[in-house]
């Protein structure tokens, strides 16, 4: 099992920055992948960024160049640094973890992830 606790959401003006944190507590196997996803009202859950245990991260097209996904394994914590925020970034942001069979890459489909945080709201105006 994996327990995920998120923090760092809030309301900011367009052009501002936020850093989201997700602390993971593992009770069995370490997850292969961690991900950040977001969901706005009336929209599908969108992959923002995913990262493997090797530290390699991939990003959704809409956030490339603006968001950075990093991890601190010693602290069992991952971060999402969000810069140049836009109103269309407004959404509930979720931290997720994947274990089970390793497909050779970290997927960006929310259905492939096994564990989820409670979500943290990001509002940009």
PDB file of C-alpha atoms in Angstrom:
ATOM      1  CA  UNK A   1       0.000   0.000   0.000  1.00  0.00           C
ATOM      2  CA  UNK A   2       0.975   3.603  -0.599  1.00  0.00           C
ATOM      3  CA  UNK A   3      -0.360   6.593   1.274  1.00  0.00           C
ATOM      4  CA  UNK A   4      -0.014   9.949  -0.477  1.00  0.00           C
ATOM      5  CA  UNK A   5      -0.353  13.344   1.171  1.00  0.00           C
ATOM      6  CA  UNK A   6      -0.350  16.481  -0.968  1.00  0.00           C
ATOM      7  CA  UNK A   7       0.217  20.102  -0.112  1.00  0.00           C
ATOM      8  CA  UNK A   8       0.980  23.409  -1.776  1.00  0.00           C
ATOM      9  CA  UNK A   9      -2.173  24.237  -3.686  1.00  0.00           C
ATOM     10  CA  UNK A  10      -3.796  27.620  -3.534  1.00  0.00           C
ATOM     11  CA  UNK A  11      -4.998  30.639  -5.462  1.00  0.00           C
ATOM     12  CA  UNK A  12      -2.548  32.731  -7.479  1.00  0.00           C
ATOM     13  CA  UNK A  13      -2.624  35.401 -10.141  1.00  0.00           C
ATOM     14  CA  UNK A  14      -1.791  34.593 -13.737  1.00  0.00           C
ATOM     15  CA  UNK A  15       1.960  34.488 -14.227  1.00  0.00           C
ATOM     16  CA  UNK A  16       2.593  33.371 -10.676  1.00  0.00           C
ATOM     17  CA  UNK A  17       4.147  30.202  -9.320  1.00  0.00           C
ATOM     18  CA  UNK A  18       3.304  27.381  -6.959  1.00  0.00           C
ATOM     19  CA  UNK A  19       5.141  24.293  -5.795  1.00  0.00           C
ATOM     20  CA  UNK A  20       3.124  21.220  -4.997  1.00  0.00           C
ATOM     21  CA  UNK A  21       4.500  18.511  -2.729  1.00  0.00           C
ATOM     22  CA  UNK A  22       3.465  14.897  -2.323  1.00  0.00           C
ATOM     23  CA  UNK A  23       4.846  12.792   0.495  1.00  0.00           C
ATOM     24  CA  UNK A  24       4.574   9.061  -0.046  1.00  0.00           C
ATOM     25  CA  UNK A  25       4.512   6.456   2.695  1.00  0.00           C
ATOM     26  CA  UNK A  26       5.022   2.929   1.441  1.00  0.00           C
ATOM     27  CA  UNK A  27       4.009  -0.167   3.364  1.00  0.00           C
ATOM     28  CA  UNK A  28       5.061  -2.814   0.865  1.00  0.00           C
ATOM     29  CA  UNK A  29       6.887  -2.271  -2.433  1.00  0.00           C
ATOM     30  CA  UNK A  30       8.101   1.095  -3.639  1.00  0.00           C
ATOM     31  CA  UNK A  31       6.086   2.351  -6.589  1.00  0.00           C
ATOM     32  CA  UNK A  32       7.640   2.178 -10.024  1.00  0.00           C
ATOM     33  CA  UNK A  33       6.231   5.519 -11.091  1.00  0.00           C
ATOM     34  CA  UNK A  34       4.819   8.691  -9.622  1.00  0.00           C
ATOM     35  CA  UNK A  35       2.539  11.069 -11.452  1.00  0.00           C
ATOM     36  CA  UNK A  36       0.766  14.380 -11.244  1.00  0.00           C
ATOM     37  CA  UNK A  37      -2.664  14.600 -12.807  1.00  0.00           C
ATOM     38  CA  UNK A  38      -5.261  17.322 -12.912  1.00  0.00           C
ATOM     39  CA  UNK A  39      -8.962  17.535 -13.549  1.00  0.00           C
ATOM     40  CA  UNK A  40     -11.013  20.629 -14.250  1.00  0.00           C
ATOM     41  CA  UNK A  41     -14.831  20.664 -14.084  1.00  0.00           C
ATOM     42  CA  UNK A  42     -16.302  18.993 -17.147  1.00  0.00           C
ATOM     43  CA  UNK A  43     -12.907  17.763 -18.330  1.00  0.00           C
ATOM     44  CA  UNK A  44     -11.148  14.412 -18.363  1.00  0.00           C
ATOM     45  CA  UNK A  45      -8.384  13.731 -15.908  1.00  0.00           C
ATOM     46  CA  UNK A  46      -5.224  14.903 -17.623  1.00  0.00           C
ATOM     47  CA  UNK A  47      -1.686  13.681 -17.165  1.00  0.00           C
ATOM     48  CA  UNK A  48       0.539  16.587 -16.167  1.00  0.00           C
ATOM     49  CA  UNK A  49       3.831  14.809 -15.589  1.00  0.00           C
ATOM     50  CA  UNK A  50       5.140  11.385 -14.640  1.00  0.00           C
ATOM     51  CA  UNK A  51       8.483  10.317 -13.232  1.00  0.00           C
ATOM     52  CA  UNK A  52      10.228   6.991 -12.750  1.00  0.00           C
ATOM     53  CA  UNK A  53      12.535   5.867  -9.991  1.00  0.00           C
ATOM     54  CA  UNK A  54      15.458   6.751 -12.236  1.00  0.00           C
ATOM     55  CA  UNK A  55      14.393  10.394 -12.097  1.00  0.00           C
ATOM     56  CA  UNK A  56      13.404  10.685 -15.740  1.00  0.00           C
ATOM     57  CA  UNK A  57      10.295  12.809 -16.190  1.00  0.00           C
ATOM     58  CA  UNK A  58       7.917  13.387 -19.083  1.00  0.00           C
ATOM     59  CA  UNK A  59       5.372  16.168 -19.383  1.00  0.00           C
ATOM     60  CA  UNK A  60       2.081  16.884 -21.004  1.00  0.00           C
ATOM     61  CA  UNK A  61       2.286  19.222 -23.956  1.00  0.00           C
ATOM     62  CA  UNK A  62       0.370  21.992 -22.232  1.00  0.00           C
ATOM     63  CA  UNK A  63       2.888  22.306 -19.385  1.00  0.00           C
ATOM     64  CA  UNK A  64       6.226  21.706 -21.110  1.00  0.00           C
ATOM     65  CA  UNK A  65       8.654  24.462 -20.343  1.00  0.00           C
ATOM     66  CA  UNK A  66       6.591  25.732 -17.422  1.00  0.00           C
ATOM     67  CA  UNK A  67       6.348  22.838 -14.953  1.00  0.00           C
ATOM     68  CA  UNK A  68       9.134  20.741 -13.457  1.00  0.00           C
ATOM     69  CA  UNK A  69       8.687  17.367 -11.754  1.00  0.00           C
ATOM     70  CA  UNK A  70      11.372  16.324  -9.284  1.00  0.00           C
ATOM     71  CA  UNK A  71      11.793  13.796  -6.506  1.00  0.00           C
ATOM     72  CA  UNK A  72      13.711  13.456  -3.284  1.00  0.00           C
ATOM     73  CA  UNK A  73      13.953   9.772  -2.521  1.00  0.00           C
ATOM     74  CA  UNK A  74      15.502  10.377   0.891  1.00  0.00           C
ATOM     75  CA  UNK A  75      12.365  12.281   1.895  1.00  0.00           C
ATOM     76  CA  UNK A  76       9.964  10.031  -0.027  1.00  0.00           C
ATOM     77  CA  UNK A  77       8.593  13.187  -1.583  1.00  0.00           C
ATOM     78  CA  UNK A  78       7.935  14.392  -5.104  1.00  0.00           C
ATOM     79  CA  UNK A  79       7.417  17.984  -6.202  1.00  0.00           C
ATOM     80  CA  UNK A  80       5.754  19.836  -9.015  1.00  0.00           C
ATOM     81  CA  UNK A  81       7.149  23.302  -9.576  1.00  0.00           C
ATOM     82  CA  UNK A  82       4.631  25.323 -11.571  1.00  0.00           C
ATOM     83  CA  UNK A  83       5.717  28.588 -13.149  1.00  0.00           C
ATOM     84  CA  UNK A  84       4.012  31.019 -15.503  1.00  0.00           C
ATOM     85  CA  UNK A  85       0.626  29.800 -14.388  1.00  0.00           C
ATOM     86  CA  UNK A  86      -2.359  30.453 -16.613  1.00  0.00           C
ATOM     87  CA  UNK A  87      -6.093  30.483 -15.896  1.00  0.00           C
ATOM     88  CA  UNK A  88      -6.436  27.265 -17.898  1.00  0.00           C
ATOM     89  CA  UNK A  89      -4.183  25.567 -15.331  1.00  0.00           C
ATOM     90  CA  UNK A  90      -7.011  25.856 -12.820  1.00  0.00           C
ATOM     91  CA  UNK A  91      -7.904  22.339 -11.694  1.00  0.00           C
ATOM     92  CA  UNK A  92      -7.804  19.852  -8.891  1.00  0.00           C
ATOM     93  CA  UNK A  93      -4.304  18.384  -8.893  1.00  0.00           C
ATOM     94  CA  UNK A  94      -3.715  14.804  -7.798  1.00  0.00           C
ATOM     95  CA  UNK A  95      -0.600  12.907  -6.881  1.00  0.00           C
ATOM     96  CA  UNK A  96      -0.597   9.269  -7.962  1.00  0.00           C
ATOM     97  CA  UNK A  97       1.602   6.192  -7.671  1.00  0.00           C
ATOM     98  CA  UNK A  98       1.862   3.018  -9.694  1.00  0.00           C
ATOM     99  CA  UNK A  99       3.072  -0.404  -8.702  1.00  0.00           C
ATOM    100  CA  UNK A 100       2.448  -3.856 -10.123  1.00  0.00           C
ATOM    101  CA  UNK A 101       3.896  -5.006 -13.415  1.00  0.00           C
ATOM    102  CA  UNK A 102       6.510  -2.739 -14.896  1.00  0.00           C
ATOM    103  CA  UNK A 103       5.696  -1.938 -18.533  1.00  0.00           C
ATOM    104  CA  UNK A 104       9.118  -0.441 -19.261  1.00  0.00           C
ATOM    105  CA  UNK A 105       7.954   3.159 -18.997  1.00  0.00           C
ATOM    106  CA  UNK A 106       5.750   5.327 -16.821  1.00  0.00           C
ATOM    107  CA  UNK A 107       2.343   5.772 -18.449  1.00  0.00           C
ATOM    108  CA  UNK A 108       0.397   9.013 -18.519  1.00  0.00           C
ATOM    109  CA  UNK A 109      -3.035   7.408 -18.307  1.00  0.00           C
ATOM    110  CA  UNK A 110      -4.690   7.902 -14.933  1.00  0.00           C
ATOM    111  CA  UNK A 111      -6.258   4.438 -15.113  1.00  0.00           C
ATOM    112  CA  UNK A 112      -2.803   2.866 -14.883  1.00  0.00           C
ATOM    113  CA  UNK A 113      -2.146   4.267 -11.416  1.00  0.00           C
ATOM    114  CA  UNK A 114      -3.058   2.397  -8.279  1.00  0.00           C
ATOM    115  CA  UNK A 115      -2.847   4.949  -5.487  1.00  0.00           C
ATOM    116  CA  UNK A 116      -4.071   8.505  -5.254  1.00  0.00           C
ATOM    117  CA  UNK A 117      -3.805  11.469  -2.974  1.00  0.00           C
ATOM    118  CA  UNK A 118      -6.782  13.499  -1.875  1.00  0.00           C
ATOM    119  CA  UNK A 119      -6.185  16.266  -4.402  1.00  0.00           C
ATOM    120  CA  UNK A 120      -5.211  19.889  -3.926  1.00  0.00           C
ATOM    121  CA  UNK A 121      -6.960  22.768  -5.642  1.00  0.00           C
ATOM    122  CA  UNK A 122      -5.027  25.186  -7.835  1.00  0.00           C
ATOM    123  CA  UNK A 123      -6.879  28.303  -8.947  1.00  0.00           C
ATOM    124  CA  UNK A 124      -5.319  30.839 -11.312  1.00  0.00           C
ATOM    125  CA  UNK A 125      -7.060  34.122 -12.030  1.00  0.00           C
TER     126      UNK A 125
END
